[in-house]
PDB file of C-alpha atoms in Angstrom:
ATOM      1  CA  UNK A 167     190.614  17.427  76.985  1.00 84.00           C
ATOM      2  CA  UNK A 168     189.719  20.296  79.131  1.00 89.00           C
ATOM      3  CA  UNK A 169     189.833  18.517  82.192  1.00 88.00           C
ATOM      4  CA  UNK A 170     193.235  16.762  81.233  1.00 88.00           C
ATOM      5  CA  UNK A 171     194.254  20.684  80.655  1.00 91.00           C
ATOM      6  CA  UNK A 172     192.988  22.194  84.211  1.00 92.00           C
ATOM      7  CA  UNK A 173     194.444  18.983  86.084  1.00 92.00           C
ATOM      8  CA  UNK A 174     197.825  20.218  84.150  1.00 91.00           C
ATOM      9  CA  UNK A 175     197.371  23.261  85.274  1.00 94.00           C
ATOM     10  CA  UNK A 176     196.568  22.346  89.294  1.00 94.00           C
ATOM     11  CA  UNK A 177     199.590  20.361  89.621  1.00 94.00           C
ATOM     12  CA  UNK A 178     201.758  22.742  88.193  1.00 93.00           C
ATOM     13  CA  UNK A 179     200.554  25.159  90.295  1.00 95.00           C
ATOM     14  CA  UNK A 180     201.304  22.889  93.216  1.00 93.00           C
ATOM     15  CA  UNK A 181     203.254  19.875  92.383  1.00 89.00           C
ATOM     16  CA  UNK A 182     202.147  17.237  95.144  1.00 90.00           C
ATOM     17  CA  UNK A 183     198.377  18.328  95.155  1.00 92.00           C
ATOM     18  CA  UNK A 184     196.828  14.712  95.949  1.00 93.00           C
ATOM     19  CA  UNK A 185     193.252  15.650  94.294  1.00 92.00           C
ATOM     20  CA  UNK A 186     194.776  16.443  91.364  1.00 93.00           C
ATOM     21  CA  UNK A 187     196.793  13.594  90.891  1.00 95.00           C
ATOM     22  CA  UNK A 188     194.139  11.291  92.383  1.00 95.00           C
ATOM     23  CA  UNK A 189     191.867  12.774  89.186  1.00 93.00           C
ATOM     24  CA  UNK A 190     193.925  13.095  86.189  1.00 94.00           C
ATOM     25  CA  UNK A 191     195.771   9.438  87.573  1.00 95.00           C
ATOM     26  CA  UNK A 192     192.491   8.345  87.066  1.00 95.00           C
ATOM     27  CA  UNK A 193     191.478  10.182  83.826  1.00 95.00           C
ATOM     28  CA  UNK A 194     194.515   8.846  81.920  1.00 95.00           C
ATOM     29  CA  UNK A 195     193.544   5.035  83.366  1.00 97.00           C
ATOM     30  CA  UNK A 196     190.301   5.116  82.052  1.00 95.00           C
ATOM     31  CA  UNK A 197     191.551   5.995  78.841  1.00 94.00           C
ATOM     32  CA  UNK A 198     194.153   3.629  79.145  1.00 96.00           C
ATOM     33  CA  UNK A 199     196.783   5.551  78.959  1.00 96.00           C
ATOM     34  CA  UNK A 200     198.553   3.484  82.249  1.00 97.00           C
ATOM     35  CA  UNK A 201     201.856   4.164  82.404  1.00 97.00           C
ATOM     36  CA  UNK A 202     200.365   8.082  82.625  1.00 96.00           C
ATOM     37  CA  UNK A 203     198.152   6.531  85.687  1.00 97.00           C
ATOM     38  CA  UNK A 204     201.061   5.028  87.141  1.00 98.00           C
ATOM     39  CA  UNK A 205     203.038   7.892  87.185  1.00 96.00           C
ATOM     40  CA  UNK A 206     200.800  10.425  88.883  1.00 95.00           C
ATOM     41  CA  UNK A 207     199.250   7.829  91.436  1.00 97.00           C
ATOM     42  CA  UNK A 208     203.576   7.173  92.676  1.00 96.00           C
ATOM     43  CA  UNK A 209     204.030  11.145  92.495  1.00 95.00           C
ATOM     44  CA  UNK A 210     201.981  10.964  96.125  1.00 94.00           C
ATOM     45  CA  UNK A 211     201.790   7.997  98.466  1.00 94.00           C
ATOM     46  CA  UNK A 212     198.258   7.969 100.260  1.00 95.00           C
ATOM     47  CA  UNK A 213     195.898   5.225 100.973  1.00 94.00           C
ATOM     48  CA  UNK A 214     194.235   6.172  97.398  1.00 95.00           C
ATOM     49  CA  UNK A 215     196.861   6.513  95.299  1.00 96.00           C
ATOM     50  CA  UNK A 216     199.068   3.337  96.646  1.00 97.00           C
ATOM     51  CA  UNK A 217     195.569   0.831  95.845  1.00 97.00           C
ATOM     52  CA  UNK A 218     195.116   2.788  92.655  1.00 97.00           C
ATOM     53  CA  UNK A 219     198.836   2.461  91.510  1.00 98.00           C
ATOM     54  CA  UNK A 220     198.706  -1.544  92.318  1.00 98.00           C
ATOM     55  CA  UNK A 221     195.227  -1.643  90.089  1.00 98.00           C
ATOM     56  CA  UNK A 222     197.496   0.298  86.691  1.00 98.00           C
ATOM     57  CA  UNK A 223     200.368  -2.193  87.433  1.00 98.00           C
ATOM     58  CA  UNK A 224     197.618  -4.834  86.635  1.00 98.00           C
ATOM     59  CA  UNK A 225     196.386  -2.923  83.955  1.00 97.00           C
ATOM     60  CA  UNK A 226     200.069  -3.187  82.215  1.00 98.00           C
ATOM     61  CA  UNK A 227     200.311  -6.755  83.368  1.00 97.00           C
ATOM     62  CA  UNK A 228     203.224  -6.333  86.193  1.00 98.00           C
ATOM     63  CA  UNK A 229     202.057  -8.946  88.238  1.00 98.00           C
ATOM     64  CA  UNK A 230     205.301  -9.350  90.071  1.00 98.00           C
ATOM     65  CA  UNK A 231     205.680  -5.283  90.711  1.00 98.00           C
ATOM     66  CA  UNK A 232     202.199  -5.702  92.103  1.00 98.00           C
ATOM     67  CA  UNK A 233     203.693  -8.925  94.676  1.00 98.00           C
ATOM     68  CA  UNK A 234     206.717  -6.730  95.336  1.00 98.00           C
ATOM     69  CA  UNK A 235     204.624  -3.317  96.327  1.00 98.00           C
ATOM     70  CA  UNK A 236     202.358  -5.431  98.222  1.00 98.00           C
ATOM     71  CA  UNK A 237     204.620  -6.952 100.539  1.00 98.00           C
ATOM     72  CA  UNK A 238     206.830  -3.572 100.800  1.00 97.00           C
ATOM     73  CA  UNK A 239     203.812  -2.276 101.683  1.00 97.00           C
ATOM     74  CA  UNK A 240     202.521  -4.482 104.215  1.00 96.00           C
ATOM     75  CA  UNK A 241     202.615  -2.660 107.360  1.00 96.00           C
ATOM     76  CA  UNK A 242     201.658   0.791 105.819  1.00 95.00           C
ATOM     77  CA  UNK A 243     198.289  -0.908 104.318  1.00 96.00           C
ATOM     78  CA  UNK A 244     197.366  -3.277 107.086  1.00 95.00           C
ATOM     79  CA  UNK A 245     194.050  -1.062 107.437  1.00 95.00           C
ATOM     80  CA  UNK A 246     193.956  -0.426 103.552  1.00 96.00           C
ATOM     81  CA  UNK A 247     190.380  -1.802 102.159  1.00 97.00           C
ATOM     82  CA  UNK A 248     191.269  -1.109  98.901  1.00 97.00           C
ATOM     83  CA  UNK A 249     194.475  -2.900  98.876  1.00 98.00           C
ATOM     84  CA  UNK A 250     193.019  -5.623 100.640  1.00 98.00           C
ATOM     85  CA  UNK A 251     190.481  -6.173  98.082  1.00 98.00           C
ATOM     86  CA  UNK A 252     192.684  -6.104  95.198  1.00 98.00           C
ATOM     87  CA  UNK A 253     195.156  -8.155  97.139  1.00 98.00           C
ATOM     88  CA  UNK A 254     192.204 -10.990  97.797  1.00 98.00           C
ATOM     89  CA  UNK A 255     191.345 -10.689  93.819  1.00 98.00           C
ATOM     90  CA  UNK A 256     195.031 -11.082  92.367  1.00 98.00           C
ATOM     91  CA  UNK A 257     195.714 -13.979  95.090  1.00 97.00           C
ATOM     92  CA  UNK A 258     192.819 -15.822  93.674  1.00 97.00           C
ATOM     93  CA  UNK A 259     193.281 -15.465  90.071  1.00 97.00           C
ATOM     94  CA  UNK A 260     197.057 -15.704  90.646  1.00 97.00           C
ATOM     95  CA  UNK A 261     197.206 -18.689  93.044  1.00 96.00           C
ATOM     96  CA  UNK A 262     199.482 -17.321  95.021  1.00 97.00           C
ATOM     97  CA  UNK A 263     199.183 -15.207  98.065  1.00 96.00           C
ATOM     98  CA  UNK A 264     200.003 -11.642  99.055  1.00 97.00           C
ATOM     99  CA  UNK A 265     201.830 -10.339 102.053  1.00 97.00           C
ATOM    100  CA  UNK A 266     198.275  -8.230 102.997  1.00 97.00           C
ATOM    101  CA  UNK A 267     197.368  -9.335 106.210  1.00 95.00           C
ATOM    102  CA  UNK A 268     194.108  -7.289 106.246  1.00 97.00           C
ATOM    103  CA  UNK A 269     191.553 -10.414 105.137  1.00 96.00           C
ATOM    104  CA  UNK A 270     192.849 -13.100 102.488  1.00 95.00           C
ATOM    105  CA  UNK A 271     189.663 -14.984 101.693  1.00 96.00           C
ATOM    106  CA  UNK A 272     186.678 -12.252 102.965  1.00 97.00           C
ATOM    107  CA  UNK A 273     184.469 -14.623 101.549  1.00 96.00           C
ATOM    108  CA  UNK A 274     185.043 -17.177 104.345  1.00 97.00           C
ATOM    109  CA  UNK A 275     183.646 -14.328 106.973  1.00 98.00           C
ATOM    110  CA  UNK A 276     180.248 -13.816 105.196  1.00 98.00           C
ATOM    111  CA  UNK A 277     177.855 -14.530 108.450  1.00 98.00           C
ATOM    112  CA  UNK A 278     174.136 -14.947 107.989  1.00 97.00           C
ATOM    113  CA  UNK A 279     171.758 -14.545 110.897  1.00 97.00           C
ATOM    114  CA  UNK A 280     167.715 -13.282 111.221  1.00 97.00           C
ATOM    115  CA  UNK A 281     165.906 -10.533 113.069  1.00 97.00           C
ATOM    116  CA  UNK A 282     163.553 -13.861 114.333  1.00 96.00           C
ATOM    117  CA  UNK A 283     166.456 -14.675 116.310  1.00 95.00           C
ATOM    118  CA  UNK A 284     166.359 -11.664 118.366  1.00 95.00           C
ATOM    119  CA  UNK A 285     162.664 -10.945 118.435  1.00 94.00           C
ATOM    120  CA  UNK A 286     159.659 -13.102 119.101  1.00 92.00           C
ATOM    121  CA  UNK A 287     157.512 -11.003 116.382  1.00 94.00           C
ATOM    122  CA  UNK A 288     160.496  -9.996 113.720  1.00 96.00           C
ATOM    123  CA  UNK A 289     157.587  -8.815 110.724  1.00 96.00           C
ATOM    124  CA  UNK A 290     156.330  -6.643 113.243  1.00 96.00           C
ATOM    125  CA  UNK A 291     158.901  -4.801 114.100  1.00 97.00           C
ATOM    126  CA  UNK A 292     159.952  -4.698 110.654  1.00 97.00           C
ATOM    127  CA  UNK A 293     157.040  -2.632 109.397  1.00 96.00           C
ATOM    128  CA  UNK A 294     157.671  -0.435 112.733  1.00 96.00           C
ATOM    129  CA  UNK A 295     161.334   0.512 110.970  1.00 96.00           C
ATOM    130  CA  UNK A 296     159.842   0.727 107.479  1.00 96.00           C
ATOM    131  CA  UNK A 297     157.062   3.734 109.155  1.00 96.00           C
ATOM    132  CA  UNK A 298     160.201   5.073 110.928  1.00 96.00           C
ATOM    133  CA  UNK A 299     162.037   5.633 107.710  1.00 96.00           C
ATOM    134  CA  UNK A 300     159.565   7.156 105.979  1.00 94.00           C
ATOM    135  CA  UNK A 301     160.686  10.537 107.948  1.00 92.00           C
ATOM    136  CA  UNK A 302     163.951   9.924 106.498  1.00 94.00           C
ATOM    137  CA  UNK A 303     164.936  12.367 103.589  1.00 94.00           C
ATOM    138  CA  UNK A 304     165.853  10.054 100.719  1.00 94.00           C
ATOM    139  CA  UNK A 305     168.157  11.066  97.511  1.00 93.00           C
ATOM    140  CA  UNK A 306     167.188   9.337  94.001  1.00 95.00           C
ATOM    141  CA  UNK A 307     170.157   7.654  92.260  1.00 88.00           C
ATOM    142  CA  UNK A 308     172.967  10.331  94.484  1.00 86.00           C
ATOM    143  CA  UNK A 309     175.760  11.256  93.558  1.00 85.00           C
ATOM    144  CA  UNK A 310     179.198   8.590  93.838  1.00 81.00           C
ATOM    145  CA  UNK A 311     177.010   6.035  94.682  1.00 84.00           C
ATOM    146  CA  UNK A 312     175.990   3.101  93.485  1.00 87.00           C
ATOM    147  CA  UNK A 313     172.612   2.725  93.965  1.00 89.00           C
ATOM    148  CA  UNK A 314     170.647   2.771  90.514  1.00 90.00           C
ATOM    149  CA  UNK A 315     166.716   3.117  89.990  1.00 92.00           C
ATOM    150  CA  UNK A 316     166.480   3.813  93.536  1.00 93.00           C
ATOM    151  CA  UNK A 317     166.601   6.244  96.667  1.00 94.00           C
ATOM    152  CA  UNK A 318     169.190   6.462  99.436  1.00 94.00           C
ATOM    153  CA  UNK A 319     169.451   8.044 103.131  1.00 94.00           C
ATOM    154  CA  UNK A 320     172.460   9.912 103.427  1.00 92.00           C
ATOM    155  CA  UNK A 321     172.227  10.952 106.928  1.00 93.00           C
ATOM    156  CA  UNK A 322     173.889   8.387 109.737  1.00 95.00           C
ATOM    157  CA  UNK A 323     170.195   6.550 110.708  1.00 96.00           C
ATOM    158  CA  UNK A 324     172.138   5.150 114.112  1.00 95.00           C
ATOM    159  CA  UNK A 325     173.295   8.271 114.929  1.00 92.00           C
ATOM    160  CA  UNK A 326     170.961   9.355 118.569  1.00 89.00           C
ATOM    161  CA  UNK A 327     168.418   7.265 117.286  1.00 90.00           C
ATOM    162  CA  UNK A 328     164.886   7.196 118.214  1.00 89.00           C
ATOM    163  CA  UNK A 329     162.050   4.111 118.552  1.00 93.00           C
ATOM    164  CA  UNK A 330     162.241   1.252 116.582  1.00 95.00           C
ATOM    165  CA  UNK A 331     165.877   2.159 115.041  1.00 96.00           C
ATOM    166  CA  UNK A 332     167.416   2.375 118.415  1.00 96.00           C
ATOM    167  CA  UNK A 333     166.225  -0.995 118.981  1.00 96.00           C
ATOM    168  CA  UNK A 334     167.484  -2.061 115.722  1.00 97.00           C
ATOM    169  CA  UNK A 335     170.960  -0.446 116.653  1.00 96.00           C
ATOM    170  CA  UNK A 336     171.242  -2.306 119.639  1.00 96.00           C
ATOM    171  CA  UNK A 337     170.611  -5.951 117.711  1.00 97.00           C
ATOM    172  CA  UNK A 338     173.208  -5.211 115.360  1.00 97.00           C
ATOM    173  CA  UNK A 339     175.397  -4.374 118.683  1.00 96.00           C
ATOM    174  CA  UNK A 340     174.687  -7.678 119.692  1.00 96.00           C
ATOM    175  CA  UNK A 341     175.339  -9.566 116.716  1.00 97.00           C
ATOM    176  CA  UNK A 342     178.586  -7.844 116.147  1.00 97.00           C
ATOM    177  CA  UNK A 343     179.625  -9.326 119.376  1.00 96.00           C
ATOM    178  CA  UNK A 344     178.476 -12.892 118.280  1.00 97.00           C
ATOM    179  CA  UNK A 345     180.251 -12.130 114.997  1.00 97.00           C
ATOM    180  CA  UNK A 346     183.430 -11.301 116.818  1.00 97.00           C
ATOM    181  CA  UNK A 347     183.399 -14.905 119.231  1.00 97.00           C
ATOM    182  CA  UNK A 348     182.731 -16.719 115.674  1.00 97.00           C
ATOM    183  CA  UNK A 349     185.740 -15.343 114.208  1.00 97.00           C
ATOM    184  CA  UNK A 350     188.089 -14.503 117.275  1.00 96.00           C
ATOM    185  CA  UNK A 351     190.669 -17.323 116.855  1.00 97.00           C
ATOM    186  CA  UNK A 352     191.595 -16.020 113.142  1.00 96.00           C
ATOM    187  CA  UNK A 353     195.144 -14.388 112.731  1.00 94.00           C
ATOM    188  CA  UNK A 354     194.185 -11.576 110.608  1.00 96.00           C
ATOM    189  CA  UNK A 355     194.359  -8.464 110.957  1.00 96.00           C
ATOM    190  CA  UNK A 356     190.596  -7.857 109.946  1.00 97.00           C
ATOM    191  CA  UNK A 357     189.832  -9.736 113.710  1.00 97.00           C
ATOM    192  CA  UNK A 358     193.542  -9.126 115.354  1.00 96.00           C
ATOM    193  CA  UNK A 359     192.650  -5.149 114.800  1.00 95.00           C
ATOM    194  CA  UNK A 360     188.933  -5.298 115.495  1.00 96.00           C
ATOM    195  CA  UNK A 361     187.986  -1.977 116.422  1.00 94.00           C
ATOM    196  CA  UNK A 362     187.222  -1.221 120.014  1.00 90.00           C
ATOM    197  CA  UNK A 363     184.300   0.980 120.166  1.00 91.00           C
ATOM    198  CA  UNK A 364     180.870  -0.181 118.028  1.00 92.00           C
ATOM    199  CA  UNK A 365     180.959   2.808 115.824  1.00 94.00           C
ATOM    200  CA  UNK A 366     178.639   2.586 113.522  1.00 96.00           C
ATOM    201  CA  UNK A 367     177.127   4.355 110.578  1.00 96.00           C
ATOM    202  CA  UNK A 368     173.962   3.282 109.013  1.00 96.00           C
ATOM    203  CA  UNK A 369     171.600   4.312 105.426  1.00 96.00           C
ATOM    204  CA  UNK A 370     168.716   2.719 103.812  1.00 96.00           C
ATOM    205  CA  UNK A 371     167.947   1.607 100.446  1.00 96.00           C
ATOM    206  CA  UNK A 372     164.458   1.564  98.406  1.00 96.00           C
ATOM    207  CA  UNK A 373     165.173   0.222  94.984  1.00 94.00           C
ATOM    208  CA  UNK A 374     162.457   0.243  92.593  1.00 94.00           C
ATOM    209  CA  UNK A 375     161.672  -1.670  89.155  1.00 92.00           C
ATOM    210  CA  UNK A 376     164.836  -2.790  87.662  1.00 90.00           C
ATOM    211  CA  UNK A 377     166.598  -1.179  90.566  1.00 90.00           C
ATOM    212  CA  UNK A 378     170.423  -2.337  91.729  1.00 87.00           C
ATOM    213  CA  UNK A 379     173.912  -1.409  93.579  1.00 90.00           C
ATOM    214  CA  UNK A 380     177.337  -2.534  91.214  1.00 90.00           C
ATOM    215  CA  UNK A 381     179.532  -4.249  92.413  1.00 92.00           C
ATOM    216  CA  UNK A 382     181.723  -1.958  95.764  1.00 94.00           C
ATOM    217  CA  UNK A 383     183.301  -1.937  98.463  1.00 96.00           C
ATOM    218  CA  UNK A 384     182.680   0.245 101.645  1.00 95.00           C
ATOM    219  CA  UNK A 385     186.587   1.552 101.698  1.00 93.00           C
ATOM    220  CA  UNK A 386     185.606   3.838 105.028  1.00 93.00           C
ATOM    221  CA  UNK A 387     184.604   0.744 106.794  1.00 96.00           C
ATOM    222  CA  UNK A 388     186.011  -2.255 108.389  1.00 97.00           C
ATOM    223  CA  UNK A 389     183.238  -4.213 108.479  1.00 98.00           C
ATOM    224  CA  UNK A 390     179.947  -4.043 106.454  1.00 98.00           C
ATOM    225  CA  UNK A 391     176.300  -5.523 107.025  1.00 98.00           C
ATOM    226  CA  UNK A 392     172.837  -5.542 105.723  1.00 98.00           C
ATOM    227  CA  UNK A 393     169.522  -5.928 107.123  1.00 98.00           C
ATOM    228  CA  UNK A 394     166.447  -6.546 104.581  1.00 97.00           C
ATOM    229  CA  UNK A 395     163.409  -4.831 105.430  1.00 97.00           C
ATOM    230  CA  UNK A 396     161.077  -5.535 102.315  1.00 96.00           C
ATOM    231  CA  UNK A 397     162.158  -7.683  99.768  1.00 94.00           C
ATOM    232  CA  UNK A 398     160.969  -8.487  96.069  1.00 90.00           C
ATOM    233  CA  UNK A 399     160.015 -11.858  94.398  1.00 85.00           C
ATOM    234  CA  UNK A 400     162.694 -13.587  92.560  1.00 77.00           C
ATOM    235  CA  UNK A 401     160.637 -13.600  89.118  1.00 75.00           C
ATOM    236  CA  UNK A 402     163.902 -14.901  87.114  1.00 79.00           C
ATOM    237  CA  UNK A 403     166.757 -16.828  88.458  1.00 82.00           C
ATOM    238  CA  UNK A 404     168.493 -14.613  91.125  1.00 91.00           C
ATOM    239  CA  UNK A 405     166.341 -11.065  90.626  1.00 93.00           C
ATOM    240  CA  UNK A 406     167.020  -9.427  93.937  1.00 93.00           C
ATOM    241  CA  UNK A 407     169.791 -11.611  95.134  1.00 95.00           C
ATOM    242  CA  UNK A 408     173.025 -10.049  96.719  1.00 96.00           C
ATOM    243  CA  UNK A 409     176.004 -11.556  94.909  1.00 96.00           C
ATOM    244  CA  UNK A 410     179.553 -11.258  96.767  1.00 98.00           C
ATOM    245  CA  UNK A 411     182.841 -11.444  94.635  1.00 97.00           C
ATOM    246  CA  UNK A 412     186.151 -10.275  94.432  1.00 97.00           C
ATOM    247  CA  UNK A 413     185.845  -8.839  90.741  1.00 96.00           C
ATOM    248  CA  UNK A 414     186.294  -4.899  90.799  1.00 94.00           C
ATOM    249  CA  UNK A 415     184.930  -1.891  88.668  1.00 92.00           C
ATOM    250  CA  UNK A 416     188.533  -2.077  87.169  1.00 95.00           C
ATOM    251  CA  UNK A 417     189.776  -5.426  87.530  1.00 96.00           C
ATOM    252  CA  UNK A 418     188.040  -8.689  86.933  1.00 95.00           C
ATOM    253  CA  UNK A 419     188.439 -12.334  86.229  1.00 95.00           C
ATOM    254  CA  UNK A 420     185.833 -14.387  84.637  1.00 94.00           C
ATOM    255  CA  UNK A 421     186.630 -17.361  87.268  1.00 94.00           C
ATOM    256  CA  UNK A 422     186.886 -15.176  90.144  1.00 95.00           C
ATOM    257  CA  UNK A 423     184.938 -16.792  92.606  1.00 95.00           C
ATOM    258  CA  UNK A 424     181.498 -15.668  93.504  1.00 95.00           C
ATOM    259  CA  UNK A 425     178.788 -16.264  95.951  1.00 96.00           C
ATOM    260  CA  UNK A 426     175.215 -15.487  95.434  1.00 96.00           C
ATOM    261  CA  UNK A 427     172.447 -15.130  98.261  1.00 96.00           C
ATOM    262  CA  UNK A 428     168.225 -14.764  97.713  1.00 95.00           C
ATOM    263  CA  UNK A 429     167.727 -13.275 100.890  1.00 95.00           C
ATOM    264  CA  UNK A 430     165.395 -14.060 103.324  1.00 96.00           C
ATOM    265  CA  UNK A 431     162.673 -11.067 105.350  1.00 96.00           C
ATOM    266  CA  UNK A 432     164.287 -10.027 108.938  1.00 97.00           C
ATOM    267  CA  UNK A 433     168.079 -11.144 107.039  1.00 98.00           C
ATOM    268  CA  UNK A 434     170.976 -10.154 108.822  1.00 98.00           C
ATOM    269  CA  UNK A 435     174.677 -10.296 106.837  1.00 98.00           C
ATOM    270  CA  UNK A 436     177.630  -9.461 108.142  1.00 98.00           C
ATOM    271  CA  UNK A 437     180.749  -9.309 105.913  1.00 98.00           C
ATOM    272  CA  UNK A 438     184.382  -7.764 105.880  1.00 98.00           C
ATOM    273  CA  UNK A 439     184.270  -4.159 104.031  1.00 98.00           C
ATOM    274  CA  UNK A 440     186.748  -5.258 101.693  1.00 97.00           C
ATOM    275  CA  UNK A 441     184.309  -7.955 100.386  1.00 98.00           C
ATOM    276  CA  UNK A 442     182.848  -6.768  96.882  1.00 98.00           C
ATOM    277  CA  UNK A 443     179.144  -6.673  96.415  1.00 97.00           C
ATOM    278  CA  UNK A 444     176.054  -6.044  94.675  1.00 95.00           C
ATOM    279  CA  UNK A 445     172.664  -6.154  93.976  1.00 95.00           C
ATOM    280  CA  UNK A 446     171.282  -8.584  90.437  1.00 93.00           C
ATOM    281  CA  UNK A 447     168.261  -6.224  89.214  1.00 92.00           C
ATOM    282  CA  UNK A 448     164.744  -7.388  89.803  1.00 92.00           C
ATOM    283  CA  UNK A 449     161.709  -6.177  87.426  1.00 90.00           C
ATOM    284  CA  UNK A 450     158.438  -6.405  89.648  1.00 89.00           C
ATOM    285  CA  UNK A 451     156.881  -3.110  90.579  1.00 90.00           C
ATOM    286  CA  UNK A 452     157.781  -4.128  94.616  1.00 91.00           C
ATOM    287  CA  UNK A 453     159.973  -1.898  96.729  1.00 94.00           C
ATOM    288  CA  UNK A 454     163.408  -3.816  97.903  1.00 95.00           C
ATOM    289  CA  UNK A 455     164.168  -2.036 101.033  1.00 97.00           C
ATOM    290  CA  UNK A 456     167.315  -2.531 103.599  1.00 97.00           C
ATOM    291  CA  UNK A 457     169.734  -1.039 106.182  1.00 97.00           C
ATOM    292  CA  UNK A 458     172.966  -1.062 105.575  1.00 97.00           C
ATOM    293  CA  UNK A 459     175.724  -0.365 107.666  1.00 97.00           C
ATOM    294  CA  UNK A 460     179.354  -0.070 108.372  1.00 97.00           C
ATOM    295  CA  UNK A 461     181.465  -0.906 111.597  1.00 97.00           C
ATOM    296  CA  UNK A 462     184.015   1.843 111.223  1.00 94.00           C
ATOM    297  CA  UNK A 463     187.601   1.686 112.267  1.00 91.00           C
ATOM    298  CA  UNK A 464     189.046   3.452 115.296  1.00 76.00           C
ATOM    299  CA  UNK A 465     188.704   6.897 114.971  1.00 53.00           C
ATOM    300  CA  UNK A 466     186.595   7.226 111.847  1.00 52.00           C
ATOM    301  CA  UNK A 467     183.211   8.665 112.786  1.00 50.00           C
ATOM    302  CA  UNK A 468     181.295   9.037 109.298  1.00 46.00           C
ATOM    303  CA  UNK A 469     181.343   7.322 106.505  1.00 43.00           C
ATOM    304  CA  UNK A 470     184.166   7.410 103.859  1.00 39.00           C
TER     305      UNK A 470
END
């Protein structure tokens, strides 16, 4: 009640103040009070508040407002990776495409590849990272993320980097390029647009018993990957795995269609940031530890 009373007061104070709106919008969905969502996330148009609105129209079940905004909207969110993950979702549970032209099926450019492929002793060089990161200052459980029962770098790990990261930088590099070849013939705008310049920010993961990351996106990035540097024994069906989907924190289908991976040591994944994923929890008292990373679009240079 308090906050719902100091938002009030914000926007009064200035009418169009996106933070506010972004923040009581969102208070008022998650007590479903929608048409209240609705209202504040249309009093502003940014690339927030337009992905947020379309998520309250499915709330209130306006599936054909949410066809109409889309494709009204198709030029201004071409780059939107929020959009185009909601867009991806309501396509598949609606059977019927959007007008987004960002990535329609992102689960069709998952790509799978190995450290062995690029060096001739991978489990080597592995441990070489793993002593590398342990000068890295780590953050239990931060803040708006969604790592759980683990730690997290926050600092950009390919940013000047040093020894065996460098190295590691520079295979990624190189993989991105393969990536690009595989996928260069396809007409959206995920490959059409693919950013020039191999700008790329990078953070590890150690997750610990029971550890996990929900279900995200990376809505700074354009393209996302993940490198596995230690990984845990599957104990139970799936402990460990890294399950892609286009189910949301707010919107979900129980037949939305899902992929799950075990991954393998020296794993490489590449995947379109508007592809949902997460981590299944694992209990065994073994560290899971990887890289991930983003490919960010033209003129981003940190991390959303």
């Amino acid at each position: 009640e308090e906050a719902e009373i100091n938002y009030k007061k914000a926007i009064e104070l200035k009418p169009n103040y996106a933070n506010a709106l972004i923040s009581r919008g969102q208070f008022f969905f998650e007590n479903s009070k929608f048409e209240a969502s609705l209202r504040d996330f249309d009093t502003i148009s940014t690339v927030d508040s337009r992905s947020r609105a379309l998520v309250s129209l499915y709330a209130l079940g306006k599936i054909d407002e949410i066809y109409n905004r889309i494709e009204a909207n198709s030029e201004l969110d071409d780059e939107n990776i929020s959009v185009a993950a909601f867009s991806s979702f309501i396509a598949a549970k609606e059977g019927k495409d959007t007008a987004n032209k960002f990535c329609k099926n992102p689960m069709d450019f998952i790509h799978f590849s190995n450290l062995s492929s690029h060096l001739k002793n991978s489990n080597s060089f592995i441990n070489e990272v793993i002593e590398e990161l342990h000068n890295v200052k780590t953050i239990w459980e931060p803040t708006n993320k969604t790592t759980y029962k683990g730690f997290q770098s926050m600092s950009n790990l390919f940013e000047n980097p040093l020894g065996k990261l460098s190295n590691l930088k520079s295979i990624i590099t190189d993989e991105l390029d393969l990536y690009y070849l595989k996928f260069k013939n396809e007409s959206c705008s995920y490959i059409k647009k693919w950013p020039s310049k191999k700008n790329l920010f990078a953070w590890h993961v150690i997750l610990k018993n029971q550890g996990y990351q929900d279900a995200h996106i990376h809505s700074g990035g354009w393209l996302s990957g993940v490198i596995y540097l230690k990984l845990v024994p599957a104990l139970e069906k799936n402990e460990g795995a890294i399950e892609f989907g286009l189910n949301g924190e707010f919107y979900s289908d129980v037949n939305s269609p899902k992929v799950i991976y075990q991954p393998k040591l020296g794993d490489i994944i590449l995947f379109p940031s508007s592809l949902h994923h997460k981590t299944i929890p694992f209990s065994t008292d073994t560290d899971r530890i990887s890289i991930a990373f983003d490919l960010m679009p033209k003129g981003v240079l940190y991390q959303q």
